[in-house]
């Protein structure tokens, strides 16, 4: 099958941004502001990269979304605060004041827990709201999902870059003035081919760059029974619970993030 070409040979070649996470979409935004045409390619069927929020309730709106990926920003990140202001996104501080409870064979133990999250910022709709907002500001047809880049080839005589990709089962070819790889370095090293090939030293460096929190896993449990919420609160603290640890069971941490007179969203 002959790969489909995304642009005619005489078209103005854009910069291709590979990856529609926060880094890639921010890069696209900066390039567009400078008057540079951009095309964003994303292998997944969604934007957000490692920010991902899922609905806790089937009939819930954005208020019921829970983060399964990156969750927090911090007040001491000036670039993030500037971006939030420009996008019109108002964060809120992570609530944490209350108490910590942990369980041993001798029973449940309770410790006062003053606020330990000063400057920890959360976002209504989850951290992925940043990427959804950025993607919504892209020009029409400049974002392609389900498009996995497989190879970058440098064209002769300074003609730019040819990018090979797979869109579903169909091969695609893109002509670009340049490419921005907004991906974890290890993913680049293992999934993207280069022509000419990268040096062995550079490839080894890419493989050795750690991906932050790549070992972490999150799960969501949704409890809809009000009496269960009340029993949990009464058993552990007689009020709101922030975190509990069980020394004999498999659970490591539980956050009760809703008041007892509403459905409980447990993370």
PDB file of C-alpha atoms in Angstrom, residues 24-209:
ATOM      1  CA  UNK A  24       3.518  18.759  23.173  1.00  0.00           C
ATOM      2  CA  UNK A  25       0.405  20.931  23.311  1.00  0.00           C
ATOM      3  CA  UNK A  26       2.318  23.731  25.047  1.00  0.00           C
ATOM      4  CA  UNK A  27       4.999  23.555  22.340  1.00  0.00           C
ATOM      5  CA  UNK A  28       2.299  23.722  19.658  1.00  0.00           C
ATOM      6  CA  UNK A  29       0.755  26.751  21.362  1.00  0.00           C
ATOM      7  CA  UNK A  30       4.088  28.607  21.462  1.00  0.00           C
ATOM      8  CA  UNK A  31       4.814  27.817  17.803  1.00  0.00           C
ATOM      9  CA  UNK A  32       1.368  28.957  16.689  1.00  0.00           C
ATOM     10  CA  UNK A  33       1.768  32.206  18.629  1.00  0.00           C
ATOM     11  CA  UNK A  34       4.975  32.797  16.654  1.00  0.00           C
ATOM     12  CA  UNK A  35       3.129  32.282  13.369  1.00  0.00           C
ATOM     13  CA  UNK A  36       4.533  28.802  12.671  1.00  0.00           C
ATOM     14  CA  UNK A  37       2.070  26.263  11.214  1.00  0.00           C
ATOM     15  CA  UNK A  38       1.776  23.157  13.391  1.00  0.00           C
ATOM     16  CA  UNK A  39       0.451  19.620  13.124  1.00  0.00           C
ATOM     17  CA  UNK A  40       0.145  17.539  16.317  1.00  0.00           C
ATOM     18  CA  UNK A  41       0.257  13.734  16.097  1.00  0.00           C
ATOM     19  CA  UNK A  42      -0.903  11.603  19.024  1.00  0.00           C
ATOM     20  CA  UNK A  43      -0.767   7.800  19.219  1.00  0.00           C
ATOM     21  CA  UNK A  44      -3.608   7.507  21.719  1.00  0.00           C
ATOM     22  CA  UNK A  45      -7.295   8.180  21.074  1.00  0.00           C
ATOM     23  CA  UNK A  46      -7.208  11.143  23.458  1.00  0.00           C
ATOM     24  CA  UNK A  47      -5.078  14.117  24.383  1.00  0.00           C
ATOM     25  CA  UNK A  48      -3.459  14.472  27.774  1.00  0.00           C
ATOM     26  CA  UNK A  49      -0.507  12.099  27.733  1.00  0.00           C
ATOM     27  CA  UNK A  50       0.162  11.095  31.322  1.00  0.00           C
ATOM     28  CA  UNK A  51      -2.628  13.320  32.608  1.00  0.00           C
ATOM     29  CA  UNK A  52      -5.846  11.332  32.460  1.00  0.00           C
ATOM     30  CA  UNK A  53      -9.100  11.758  34.338  1.00  0.00           C
ATOM     31  CA  UNK A  54     -11.962   9.266  34.289  1.00  0.00           C
ATOM     32  CA  UNK A  55     -15.599   9.741  35.375  1.00  0.00           C
ATOM     33  CA  UNK A  56     -16.367   8.321  38.795  1.00  0.00           C
ATOM     34  CA  UNK A  57     -20.101   8.314  38.143  1.00  0.00           C
ATOM     35  CA  UNK A  58     -21.860   7.408  34.902  1.00  0.00           C
ATOM     36  CA  UNK A  59     -24.098  10.455  35.137  1.00  0.00           C
ATOM     37  CA  UNK A  60     -21.468  12.785  36.562  1.00  0.00           C
ATOM     38  CA  UNK A  61     -20.027  15.802  34.832  1.00  0.00           C
ATOM     39  CA  UNK A  62     -16.558  17.280  35.124  1.00  0.00           C
ATOM     40  CA  UNK A  63     -16.934  17.507  38.898  1.00  0.00           C
ATOM     41  CA  UNK A  64     -16.913  13.704  39.116  1.00  0.00           C
ATOM     42  CA  UNK A  65     -13.671  13.214  37.166  1.00  0.00           C
ATOM     43  CA  UNK A  66     -10.836  11.552  39.085  1.00  0.00           C
ATOM     44  CA  UNK A  67      -7.157  11.694  38.138  1.00  0.00           C
ATOM     45  CA  UNK A  68      -5.528   8.419  37.162  1.00  0.00           C
ATOM     46  CA  UNK A  69      -2.419  10.187  35.920  1.00  0.00           C
ATOM     47  CA  UNK A  70      -0.506  13.251  37.060  1.00  0.00           C
ATOM     48  CA  UNK A  71      -2.590  15.112  39.622  1.00  0.00           C
ATOM     49  CA  UNK A  72      -0.938  18.133  41.204  1.00  0.00           C
ATOM     50  CA  UNK A  73       0.655  21.384  40.244  1.00  0.00           C
ATOM     51  CA  UNK A  74       2.529  23.522  42.740  1.00  0.00           C
ATOM     52  CA  UNK A  75       2.272  27.135  43.695  1.00  0.00           C
ATOM     53  CA  UNK A  76       6.018  27.643  43.180  1.00  0.00           C
ATOM     54  CA  UNK A  77       5.824  26.761  39.453  1.00  0.00           C
ATOM     55  CA  UNK A  78       5.675  30.201  37.784  1.00  0.00           C
ATOM     56  CA  UNK A  79       5.285  28.852  34.234  1.00  0.00           C
ATOM     57  CA  UNK A  80       2.345  26.686  35.260  1.00  0.00           C
ATOM     58  CA  UNK A  81       0.681  29.560  37.092  1.00  0.00           C
ATOM     59  CA  UNK A  82       1.144  31.780  34.043  1.00  0.00           C
ATOM     60  CA  UNK A  83      -0.337  29.130  31.739  1.00  0.00           C
ATOM     61  CA  UNK A  84      -3.318  28.633  34.060  1.00  0.00           C
ATOM     62  CA  UNK A  85      -3.989  32.352  34.008  1.00  0.00           C
ATOM     63  CA  UNK A  86      -3.782  32.541  30.226  1.00  0.00           C
ATOM     64  CA  UNK A  87      -6.148  29.574  29.846  1.00  0.00           C
ATOM     65  CA  UNK A  88      -8.599  30.886  32.422  1.00  0.00           C
ATOM     66  CA  UNK A  89      -8.239  27.813  34.658  1.00  0.00           C
ATOM     67  CA  UNK A  90      -8.575  28.459  38.389  1.00  0.00           C
ATOM     68  CA  UNK A  91      -6.890  25.799  40.556  1.00  0.00           C
ATOM     69  CA  UNK A  92      -7.749  25.034  44.167  1.00  0.00           C
ATOM     70  CA  UNK A  93      -5.507  23.963  47.028  1.00  0.00           C
ATOM     71  CA  UNK A  94      -5.563  20.265  47.891  1.00  0.00           C
ATOM     72  CA  UNK A  95      -7.462  19.843  51.209  1.00  0.00           C
ATOM     73  CA  UNK A  96      -5.585  17.744  53.735  1.00  0.00           C
ATOM     74  CA  UNK A  97      -6.258  18.998  57.263  1.00  0.00           C
ATOM     75  CA  UNK A  98      -7.901  16.393  59.480  1.00  0.00           C
ATOM     76  CA  UNK A  99      -6.320  13.235  60.827  1.00  0.00           C
ATOM     77  CA  UNK A 100      -4.453  10.132  59.760  1.00  0.00           C
ATOM     78  CA  UNK A 101      -5.642   6.688  60.834  1.00  0.00           C
ATOM     79  CA  UNK A 102      -3.721   3.438  60.582  1.00  0.00           C
ATOM     80  CA  UNK A 103      -4.674  -0.101  61.529  1.00  0.00           C
ATOM     81  CA  UNK A 104      -2.570  -2.805  63.197  1.00  0.00           C
ATOM     82  CA  UNK A 105      -3.563  -6.105  64.837  1.00  0.00           C
ATOM     83  CA  UNK A 106      -4.044  -4.103  68.052  1.00  0.00           C
ATOM     84  CA  UNK A 107      -6.714  -1.906  66.495  1.00  0.00           C
ATOM     85  CA  UNK A 108      -7.187   1.431  64.741  1.00  0.00           C
ATOM     86  CA  UNK A 109      -4.865   4.273  65.742  1.00  0.00           C
ATOM     87  CA  UNK A 110      -5.554   7.944  65.082  1.00  0.00           C
ATOM     88  CA  UNK A 111      -3.080  10.806  64.712  1.00  0.00           C
ATOM     89  CA  UNK A 112      -3.863  14.492  64.224  1.00  0.00           C
ATOM     90  CA  UNK A 113      -2.998  15.557  60.694  1.00  0.00           C
ATOM     91  CA  UNK A 114      -2.479  19.284  60.165  1.00  0.00           C
ATOM     92  CA  UNK A 115      -2.523  20.556  56.620  1.00  0.00           C
ATOM     93  CA  UNK A 116       0.490  19.223  54.769  1.00  0.00           C
ATOM     94  CA  UNK A 117      -0.372  20.332  51.276  1.00  0.00           C
ATOM     95  CA  UNK A 118       0.286  24.069  51.230  1.00  0.00           C
ATOM     96  CA  UNK A 119       0.791  25.013  47.615  1.00  0.00           C
ATOM     97  CA  UNK A 120      -0.448  21.683  46.228  1.00  0.00           C
ATOM     98  CA  UNK A 121      -2.803  22.691  43.435  1.00  0.00           C
ATOM     99  CA  UNK A 122      -5.657  20.608  42.022  1.00  0.00           C
ATOM    100  CA  UNK A 123      -7.917  21.282  39.058  1.00  0.00           C
ATOM    101  CA  UNK A 124     -11.662  20.898  38.624  1.00  0.00           C
ATOM    102  CA  UNK A 125     -12.066  18.203  36.005  1.00  0.00           C
ATOM    103  CA  UNK A 126      -8.631  16.752  36.781  1.00  0.00           C
ATOM    104  CA  UNK A 127      -5.182  17.798  35.605  1.00  0.00           C
ATOM    105  CA  UNK A 128      -6.093  16.735  32.065  1.00  0.00           C
ATOM    106  CA  UNK A 129      -8.269  19.865  31.832  1.00  0.00           C
ATOM    107  CA  UNK A 130      -5.091  21.729  30.856  1.00  0.00           C
ATOM    108  CA  UNK A 131      -4.570  19.518  27.800  1.00  0.00           C
ATOM    109  CA  UNK A 132      -8.243  19.516  26.848  1.00  0.00           C
ATOM    110  CA  UNK A 133      -8.248  23.310  26.946  1.00  0.00           C
ATOM    111  CA  UNK A 134      -5.027  23.592  24.939  1.00  0.00           C
ATOM    112  CA  UNK A 135      -6.282  21.106  22.344  1.00  0.00           C
ATOM    113  CA  UNK A 136      -9.529  23.051  22.023  1.00  0.00           C
ATOM    114  CA  UNK A 137      -7.552  26.130  21.009  1.00  0.00           C
ATOM    115  CA  UNK A 138      -5.717  24.424  18.135  1.00  0.00           C
ATOM    116  CA  UNK A 139      -6.724  25.334  14.580  1.00  0.00           C
ATOM    117  CA  UNK A 140      -9.170  22.948  12.923  1.00  0.00           C
ATOM    118  CA  UNK A 141      -7.661  19.725  11.561  1.00  0.00           C
ATOM    119  CA  UNK A 142      -4.249  20.367  13.159  1.00  0.00           C
ATOM    120  CA  UNK A 143      -4.561  17.490  15.658  1.00  0.00           C
ATOM    121  CA  UNK A 144      -4.573  13.846  14.593  1.00  0.00           C
ATOM    122  CA  UNK A 145      -5.283  11.137  17.160  1.00  0.00           C
ATOM    123  CA  UNK A 146      -4.614   7.397  16.782  1.00  0.00           C
ATOM    124  CA  UNK A 147      -1.494   8.280  14.807  1.00  0.00           C
ATOM    125  CA  UNK A 148       1.687   6.549  15.957  1.00  0.00           C
ATOM    126  CA  UNK A 149       4.949   7.917  14.592  1.00  0.00           C
ATOM    127  CA  UNK A 150       7.388   5.178  13.615  1.00  0.00           C
ATOM    128  CA  UNK A 151      10.240   6.918  11.777  1.00  0.00           C
ATOM    129  CA  UNK A 152      11.838  10.316  11.170  1.00  0.00           C
ATOM    130  CA  UNK A 153      13.995  10.735   8.064  1.00  0.00           C
ATOM    131  CA  UNK A 154      16.070  13.811   7.376  1.00  0.00           C
ATOM    132  CA  UNK A 155      15.610  14.923   3.774  1.00  0.00           C
ATOM    133  CA  UNK A 156      18.624  15.988   1.697  1.00  0.00           C
ATOM    134  CA  UNK A 157      19.576  19.578   0.899  1.00  0.00           C
ATOM    135  CA  UNK A 158      17.813  21.051   3.910  1.00  0.00           C
ATOM    136  CA  UNK A 159      14.347  20.096   2.667  1.00  0.00           C
ATOM    137  CA  UNK A 160      13.121  19.224   6.140  1.00  0.00           C
ATOM    138  CA  UNK A 161      11.972  15.942   7.611  1.00  0.00           C
ATOM    139  CA  UNK A 162       9.815  13.084   6.366  1.00  0.00           C
ATOM    140  CA  UNK A 163       7.772  11.462   9.116  1.00  0.00           C
ATOM    141  CA  UNK A 164       6.355   7.956   8.800  1.00  0.00           C
ATOM    142  CA  UNK A 165       3.372   7.031  10.941  1.00  0.00           C
ATOM    143  CA  UNK A 166       0.604   4.476  11.331  1.00  0.00           C
ATOM    144  CA  UNK A 167      -2.978   5.677  11.567  1.00  0.00           C
ATOM    145  CA  UNK A 168      -4.941   2.618  12.512  1.00  0.00           C
ATOM    146  CA  UNK A 169      -3.830   0.084   9.918  1.00  0.00           C
ATOM    147  CA  UNK A 170      -3.028   2.722   7.300  1.00  0.00           C
ATOM    148  CA  UNK A 171       0.510   4.053   6.798  1.00  0.00           C
ATOM    149  CA  UNK A 172       0.891   7.828   6.625  1.00  0.00           C
ATOM    150  CA  UNK A 173       3.710  10.073   5.422  1.00  0.00           C
ATOM    151  CA  UNK A 174       4.148  13.668   6.557  1.00  0.00           C
ATOM    152  CA  UNK A 175       6.525  16.308   5.239  1.00  0.00           C
ATOM    153  CA  UNK A 176       7.650  18.704   7.949  1.00  0.00           C
ATOM    154  CA  UNK A 177       9.961  21.649   8.331  1.00  0.00           C
ATOM    155  CA  UNK A 178      11.014  20.204  11.696  1.00  0.00           C
ATOM    156  CA  UNK A 179       9.759  17.840  14.370  1.00  0.00           C
ATOM    157  CA  UNK A 180       9.316  18.176  18.109  1.00  0.00           C
ATOM    158  CA  UNK A 181       9.307  14.878  20.009  1.00  0.00           C
ATOM    159  CA  UNK A 182       7.292  15.557  23.157  1.00  0.00           C
ATOM    160  CA  UNK A 183       7.601  11.996  24.448  1.00  0.00           C
ATOM    161  CA  UNK A 184       9.422  10.292  27.318  1.00  0.00           C
ATOM    162  CA  UNK A 185      13.017   9.730  26.097  1.00  0.00           C
ATOM    163  CA  UNK A 186      12.814   5.981  26.699  1.00  0.00           C
ATOM    164  CA  UNK A 187       9.750   5.776  24.478  1.00  0.00           C
ATOM    165  CA  UNK A 188      11.608   7.594  21.701  1.00  0.00           C
ATOM    166  CA  UNK A 189      14.561   5.219  21.977  1.00  0.00           C
ATOM    167  CA  UNK A 190      12.412   2.077  21.779  1.00  0.00           C
ATOM    168  CA  UNK A 191       9.593   3.104  19.417  1.00  0.00           C
ATOM    169  CA  UNK A 192      10.941   5.638  16.871  1.00  0.00           C
ATOM    170  CA  UNK A 193      13.484   4.889  14.122  1.00  0.00           C
ATOM    171  CA  UNK A 194      15.776   7.586  12.739  1.00  0.00           C
ATOM    172  CA  UNK A 195      17.426   8.027   9.342  1.00  0.00           C
ATOM    173  CA  UNK A 196      20.283   8.738   9.634  1.00  0.00           C
ATOM    174  CA  UNK A 197      20.509   6.691  12.805  1.00  0.00           C
ATOM    175  CA  UNK A 198      21.228   8.378  16.105  1.00  0.00           C
ATOM    176  CA  UNK A 199      24.610   7.845  17.676  1.00  0.00           C
ATOM    177  CA  UNK A 200      24.974   4.934  20.069  1.00  0.00           C
ATOM    178  CA  UNK A 201      25.819   7.391  22.859  1.00  0.00           C
ATOM    179  CA  UNK A 202      22.631   9.412  22.312  1.00  0.00           C
ATOM    180  CA  UNK A 203      20.453   6.292  22.127  1.00  0.00           C
ATOM    181  CA  UNK A 204      21.943   5.010  25.379  1.00  0.00           C
ATOM    182  CA  UNK A 205      21.293   8.366  27.028  1.00  0.00           C
ATOM    183  CA  UNK A 206      17.663   8.281  25.898  1.00  0.00           C
ATOM    184  CA  UNK A 207      17.229   4.790  27.322  1.00  0.00           C
ATOM    185  CA  UNK A 208      18.693   5.799  30.673  1.00  0.00           C
ATOM    186  CA  UNK A 209      16.605   8.921  31.284  1.00  0.00           C
TER     187      UNK A 209
END
